[in-house]
CSV table of C-alpha atoms and ligand atoms in Angstrom, one decimal:
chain,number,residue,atom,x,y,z
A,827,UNK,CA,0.0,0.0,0.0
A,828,UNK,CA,1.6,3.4,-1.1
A,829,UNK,CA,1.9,6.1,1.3
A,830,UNK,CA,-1.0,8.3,0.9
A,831,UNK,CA,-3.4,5.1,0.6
A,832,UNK,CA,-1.9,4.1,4.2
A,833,UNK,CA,-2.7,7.4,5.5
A,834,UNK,CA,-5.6,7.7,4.7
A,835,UNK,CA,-6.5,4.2,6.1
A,836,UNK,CA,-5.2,5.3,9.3
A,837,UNK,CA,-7.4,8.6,9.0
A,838,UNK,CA,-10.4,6.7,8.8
A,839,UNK,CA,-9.4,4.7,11.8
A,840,UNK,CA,-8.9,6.9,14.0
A,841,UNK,CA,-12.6,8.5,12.8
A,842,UNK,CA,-14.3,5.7,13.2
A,843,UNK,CA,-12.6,4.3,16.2
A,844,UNK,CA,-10.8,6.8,17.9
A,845,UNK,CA,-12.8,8.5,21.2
A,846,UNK,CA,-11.9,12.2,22.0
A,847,UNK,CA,-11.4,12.4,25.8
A,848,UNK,CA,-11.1,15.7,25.8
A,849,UNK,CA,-9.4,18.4,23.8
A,850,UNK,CA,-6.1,17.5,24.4
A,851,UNK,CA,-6.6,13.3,24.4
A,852,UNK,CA,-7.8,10.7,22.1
A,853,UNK,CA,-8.3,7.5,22.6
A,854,UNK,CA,-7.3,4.8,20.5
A,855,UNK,CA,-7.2,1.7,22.7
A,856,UNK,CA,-9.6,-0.1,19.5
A,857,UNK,CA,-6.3,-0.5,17.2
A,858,UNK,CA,-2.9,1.0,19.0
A,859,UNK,CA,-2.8,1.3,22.8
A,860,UNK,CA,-4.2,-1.5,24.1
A,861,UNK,CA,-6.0,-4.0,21.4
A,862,UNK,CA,-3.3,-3.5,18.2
A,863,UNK,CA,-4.7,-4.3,14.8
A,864,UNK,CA,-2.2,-6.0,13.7
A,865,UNK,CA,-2.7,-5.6,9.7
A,866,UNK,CA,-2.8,-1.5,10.4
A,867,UNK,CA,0.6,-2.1,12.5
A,868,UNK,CA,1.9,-3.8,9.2
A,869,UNK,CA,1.2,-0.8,6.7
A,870,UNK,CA,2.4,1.4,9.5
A,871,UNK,CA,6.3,-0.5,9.5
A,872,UNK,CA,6.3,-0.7,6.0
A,873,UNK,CA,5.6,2.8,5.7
A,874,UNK,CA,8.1,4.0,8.2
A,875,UNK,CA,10.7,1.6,6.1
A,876,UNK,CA,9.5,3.1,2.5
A,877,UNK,CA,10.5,6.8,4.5
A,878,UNK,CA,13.6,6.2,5.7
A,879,UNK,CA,14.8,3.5,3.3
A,880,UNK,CA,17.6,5.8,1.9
A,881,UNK,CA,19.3,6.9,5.4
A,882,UNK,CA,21.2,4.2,6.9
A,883,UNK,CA,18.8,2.7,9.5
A,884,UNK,CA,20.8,-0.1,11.9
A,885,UNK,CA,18.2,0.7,15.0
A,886,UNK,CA,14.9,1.8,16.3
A,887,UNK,CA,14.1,3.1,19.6
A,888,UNK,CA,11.2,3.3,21.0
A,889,UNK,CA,9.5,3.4,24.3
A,890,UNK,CA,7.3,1.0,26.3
A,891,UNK,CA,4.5,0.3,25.7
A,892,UNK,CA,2.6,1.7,22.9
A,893,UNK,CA,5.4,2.3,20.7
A,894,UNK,CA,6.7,-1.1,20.9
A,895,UNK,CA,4.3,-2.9,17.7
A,896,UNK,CA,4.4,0.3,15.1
A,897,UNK,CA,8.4,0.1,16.1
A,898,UNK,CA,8.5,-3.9,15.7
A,899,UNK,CA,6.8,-4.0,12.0
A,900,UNK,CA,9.1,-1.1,10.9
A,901,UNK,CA,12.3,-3.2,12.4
A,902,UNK,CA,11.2,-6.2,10.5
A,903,UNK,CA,10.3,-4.4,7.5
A,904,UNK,CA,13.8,-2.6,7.6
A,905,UNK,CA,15.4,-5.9,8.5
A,906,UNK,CA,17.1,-3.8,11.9
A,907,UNK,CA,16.8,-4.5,15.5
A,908,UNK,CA,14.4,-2.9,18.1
A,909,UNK,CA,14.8,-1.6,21.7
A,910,UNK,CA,12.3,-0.1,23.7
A,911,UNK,CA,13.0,2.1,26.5
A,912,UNK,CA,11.7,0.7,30.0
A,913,UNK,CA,9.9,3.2,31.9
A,914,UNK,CA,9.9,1.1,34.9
A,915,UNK,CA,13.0,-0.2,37.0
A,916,UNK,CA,13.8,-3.8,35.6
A,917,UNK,CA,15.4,-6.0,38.0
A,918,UNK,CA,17.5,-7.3,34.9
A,919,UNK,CA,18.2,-3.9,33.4
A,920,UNK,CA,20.4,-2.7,36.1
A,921,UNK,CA,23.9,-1.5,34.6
A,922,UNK,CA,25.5,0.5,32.2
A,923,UNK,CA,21.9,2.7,31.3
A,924,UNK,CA,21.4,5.4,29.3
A,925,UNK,CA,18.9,7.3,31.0
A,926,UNK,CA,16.4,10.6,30.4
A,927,UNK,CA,13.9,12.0,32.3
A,928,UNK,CA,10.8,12.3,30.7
A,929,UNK,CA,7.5,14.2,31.8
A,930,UNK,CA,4.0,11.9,31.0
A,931,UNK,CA,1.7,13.6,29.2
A,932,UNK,CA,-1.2,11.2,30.0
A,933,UNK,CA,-0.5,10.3,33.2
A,934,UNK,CA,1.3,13.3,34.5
A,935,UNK,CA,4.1,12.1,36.1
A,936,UNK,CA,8.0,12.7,35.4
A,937,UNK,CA,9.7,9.1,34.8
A,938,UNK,CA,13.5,8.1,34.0
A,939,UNK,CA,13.4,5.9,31.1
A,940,UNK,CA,16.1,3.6,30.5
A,941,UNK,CA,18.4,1.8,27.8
A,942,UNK,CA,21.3,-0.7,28.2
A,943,UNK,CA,24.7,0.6,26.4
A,944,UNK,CA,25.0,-2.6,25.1
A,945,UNK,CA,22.2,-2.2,22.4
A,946,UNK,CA,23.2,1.2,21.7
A,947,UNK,CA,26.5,2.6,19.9
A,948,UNK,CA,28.4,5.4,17.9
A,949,UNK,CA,28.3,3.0,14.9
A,950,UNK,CA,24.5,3.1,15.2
A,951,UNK,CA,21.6,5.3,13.0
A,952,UNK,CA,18.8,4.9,14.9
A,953,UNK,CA,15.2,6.1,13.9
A,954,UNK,CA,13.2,6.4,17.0
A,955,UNK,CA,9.4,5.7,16.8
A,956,UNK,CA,6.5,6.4,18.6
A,957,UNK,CA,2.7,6.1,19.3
A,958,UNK,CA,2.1,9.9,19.6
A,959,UNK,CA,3.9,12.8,19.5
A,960,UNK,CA,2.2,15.7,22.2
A,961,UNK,CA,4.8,18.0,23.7
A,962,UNK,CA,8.1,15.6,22.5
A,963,UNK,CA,8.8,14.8,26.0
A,964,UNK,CA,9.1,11.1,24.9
A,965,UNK,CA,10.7,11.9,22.0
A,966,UNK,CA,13.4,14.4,23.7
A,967,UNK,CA,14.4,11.5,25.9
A,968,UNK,CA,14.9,9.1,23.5
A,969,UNK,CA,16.9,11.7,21.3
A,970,UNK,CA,19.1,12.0,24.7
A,971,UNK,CA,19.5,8.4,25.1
A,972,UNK,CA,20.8,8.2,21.4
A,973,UNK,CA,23.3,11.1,22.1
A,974,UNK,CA,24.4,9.4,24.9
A,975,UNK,CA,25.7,6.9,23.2
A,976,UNK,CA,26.9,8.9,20.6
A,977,UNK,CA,24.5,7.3,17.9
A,978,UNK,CA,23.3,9.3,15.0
A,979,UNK,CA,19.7,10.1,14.8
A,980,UNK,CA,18.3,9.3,11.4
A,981,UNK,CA,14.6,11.1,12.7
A,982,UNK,CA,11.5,10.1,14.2
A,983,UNK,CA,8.7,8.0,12.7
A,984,UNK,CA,5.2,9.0,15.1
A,985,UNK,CA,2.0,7.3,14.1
A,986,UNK,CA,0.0,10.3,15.2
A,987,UNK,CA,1.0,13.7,15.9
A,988,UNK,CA,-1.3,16.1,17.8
A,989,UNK,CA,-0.3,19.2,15.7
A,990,UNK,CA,-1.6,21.8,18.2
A,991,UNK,CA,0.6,20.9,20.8
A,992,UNK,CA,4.3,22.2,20.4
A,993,UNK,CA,6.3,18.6,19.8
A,994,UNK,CA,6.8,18.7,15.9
A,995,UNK,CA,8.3,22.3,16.4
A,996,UNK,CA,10.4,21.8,18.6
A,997,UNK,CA,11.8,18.5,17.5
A,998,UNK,CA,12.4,20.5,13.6
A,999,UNK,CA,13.8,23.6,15.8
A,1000,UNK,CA,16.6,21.1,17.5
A,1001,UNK,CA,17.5,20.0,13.5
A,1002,UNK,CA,15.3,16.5,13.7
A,1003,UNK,CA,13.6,15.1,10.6
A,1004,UNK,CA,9.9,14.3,11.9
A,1005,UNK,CA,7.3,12.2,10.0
A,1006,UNK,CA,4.2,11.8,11.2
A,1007,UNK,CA,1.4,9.5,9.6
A,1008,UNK,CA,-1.6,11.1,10.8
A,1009,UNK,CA,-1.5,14.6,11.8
A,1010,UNK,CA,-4.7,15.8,14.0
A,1011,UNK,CA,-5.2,19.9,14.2
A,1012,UNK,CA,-7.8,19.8,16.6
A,1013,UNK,CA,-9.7,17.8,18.8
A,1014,UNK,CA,-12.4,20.4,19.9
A,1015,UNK,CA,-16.0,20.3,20.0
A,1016,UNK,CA,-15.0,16.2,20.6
A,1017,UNK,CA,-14.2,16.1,17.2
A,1018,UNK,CA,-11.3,14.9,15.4
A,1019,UNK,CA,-9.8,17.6,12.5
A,1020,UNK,CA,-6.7,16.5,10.5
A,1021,UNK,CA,-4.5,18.9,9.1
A,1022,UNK,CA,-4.8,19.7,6.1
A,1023,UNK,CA,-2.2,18.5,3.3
A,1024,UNK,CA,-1.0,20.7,0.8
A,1025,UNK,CA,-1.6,19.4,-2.6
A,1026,UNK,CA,1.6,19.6,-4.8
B,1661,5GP,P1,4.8,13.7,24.6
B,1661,5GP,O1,6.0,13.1,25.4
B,1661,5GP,O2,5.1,14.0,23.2
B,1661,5GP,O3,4.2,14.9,25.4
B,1661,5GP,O4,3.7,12.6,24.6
B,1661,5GP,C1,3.9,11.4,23.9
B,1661,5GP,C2,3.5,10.2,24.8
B,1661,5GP,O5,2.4,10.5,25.6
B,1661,5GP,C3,3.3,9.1,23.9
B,1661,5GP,O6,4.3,8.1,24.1
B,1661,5GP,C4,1.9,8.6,24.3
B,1661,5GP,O7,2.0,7.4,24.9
B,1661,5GP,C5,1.3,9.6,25.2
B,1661,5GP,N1,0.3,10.5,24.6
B,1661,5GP,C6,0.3,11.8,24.4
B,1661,5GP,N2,-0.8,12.3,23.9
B,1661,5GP,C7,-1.7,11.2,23.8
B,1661,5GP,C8,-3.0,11.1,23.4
B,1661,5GP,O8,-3.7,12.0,23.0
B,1661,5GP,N3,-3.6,9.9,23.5
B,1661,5GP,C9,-2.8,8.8,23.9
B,1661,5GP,N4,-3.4,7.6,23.9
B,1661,5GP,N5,-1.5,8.8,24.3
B,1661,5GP,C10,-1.0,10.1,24.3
């Protein structure tokens, strides 16, 4: 499925199946955050891969949970590894971290999310994916983590971007590449409003 076909599939998803909690959240526990579709997950990674085909991928990062199946269906569809940030202290994951502290948007809590050194190096280009992009808070941390270990960062791959909120500006400001598959302008009057592409 090309690109704009994909989108437009996961447009429609998120209309049909997508609640808006308020005018700052939407759910999506039907298809992403807690039940997964798994065939939408597939057009998602091979998406992600048809973008950054060209730029030298040998990682993704992500974060637990949400972004862990869009990130595993891009990894298998770019034939490179996957590793997820824990958010929660693992008694295995206990030396040589790369950490970052990162503010919740949803559950409003600041958290230290970690990474073993040992899946992370200066010969790596890693694209770091994600569920949603809000404020970048997520997607800061990871970018830390990366620089940490002195890994190049390729960009970031978000499945849906809440455009209102200041994450994509900030992440382009700091010199990132961001592509986002759904980008959502608004969700007042409990209604979901895309933004608009330009046609070219
Ligand atoms: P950020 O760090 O960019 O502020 O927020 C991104 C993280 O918060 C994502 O990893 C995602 O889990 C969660 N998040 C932010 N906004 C929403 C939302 O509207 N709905 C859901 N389900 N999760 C969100």
């Amino acid at each position: 499925m090309l690109g704009g076909r994909m989108m437009e599939l996961l447009r429609q998803k998120i209309e049909n199946e997508g609640i808006v909690l308020s005018n700052q959240v939407l759910k999506v526990d039907a298809f992403l955050n807690h039940q997964i579709d798994p065939v939408l997950m597939h057009e998602i990674g091979q998406e992600f891969a048809r973008l950054f085909k060209h730029d030298g991928i040998t990682k993704i990062i992500t974060i637990e949970s949400s972004g862990i199946a869009p990130a595993v269906m891009a990894g298998l569809a770019l034939h490179v590894p996957v590793v997820f940030a824990r958010k929660r202290q693992s008694l295995t994951l206990t030396e040589n971290l790369l950490t970052a502290s990162v503010y919740s948007f949803t559950k409003n809590v600041e958290s230290t999310i970690a990474v073993s050194n040992t899946h992370l190096s200066e010969n790596d280009c890693v694209l770091i994916i994600d569920d949603f992009l809000a404020n970048g808070e997520a997607a800061k941390g990871l970018a830390t983590i990366a620089k940490q270990a002195k890994a190049k960062v390729a960009g970031f791959g978000i499945v849906i971007e809440k455009s209102f909120q200041p994450g994509r500006k900030e992440l382009v400001q700091m010199g990132y590449r961001v592509e986002s598959l759904a980008r959502i302008a608004s969700l007042e009057e409990g209604k979901v409003t895309f933004v608009r592409e330009v046609q070219s």
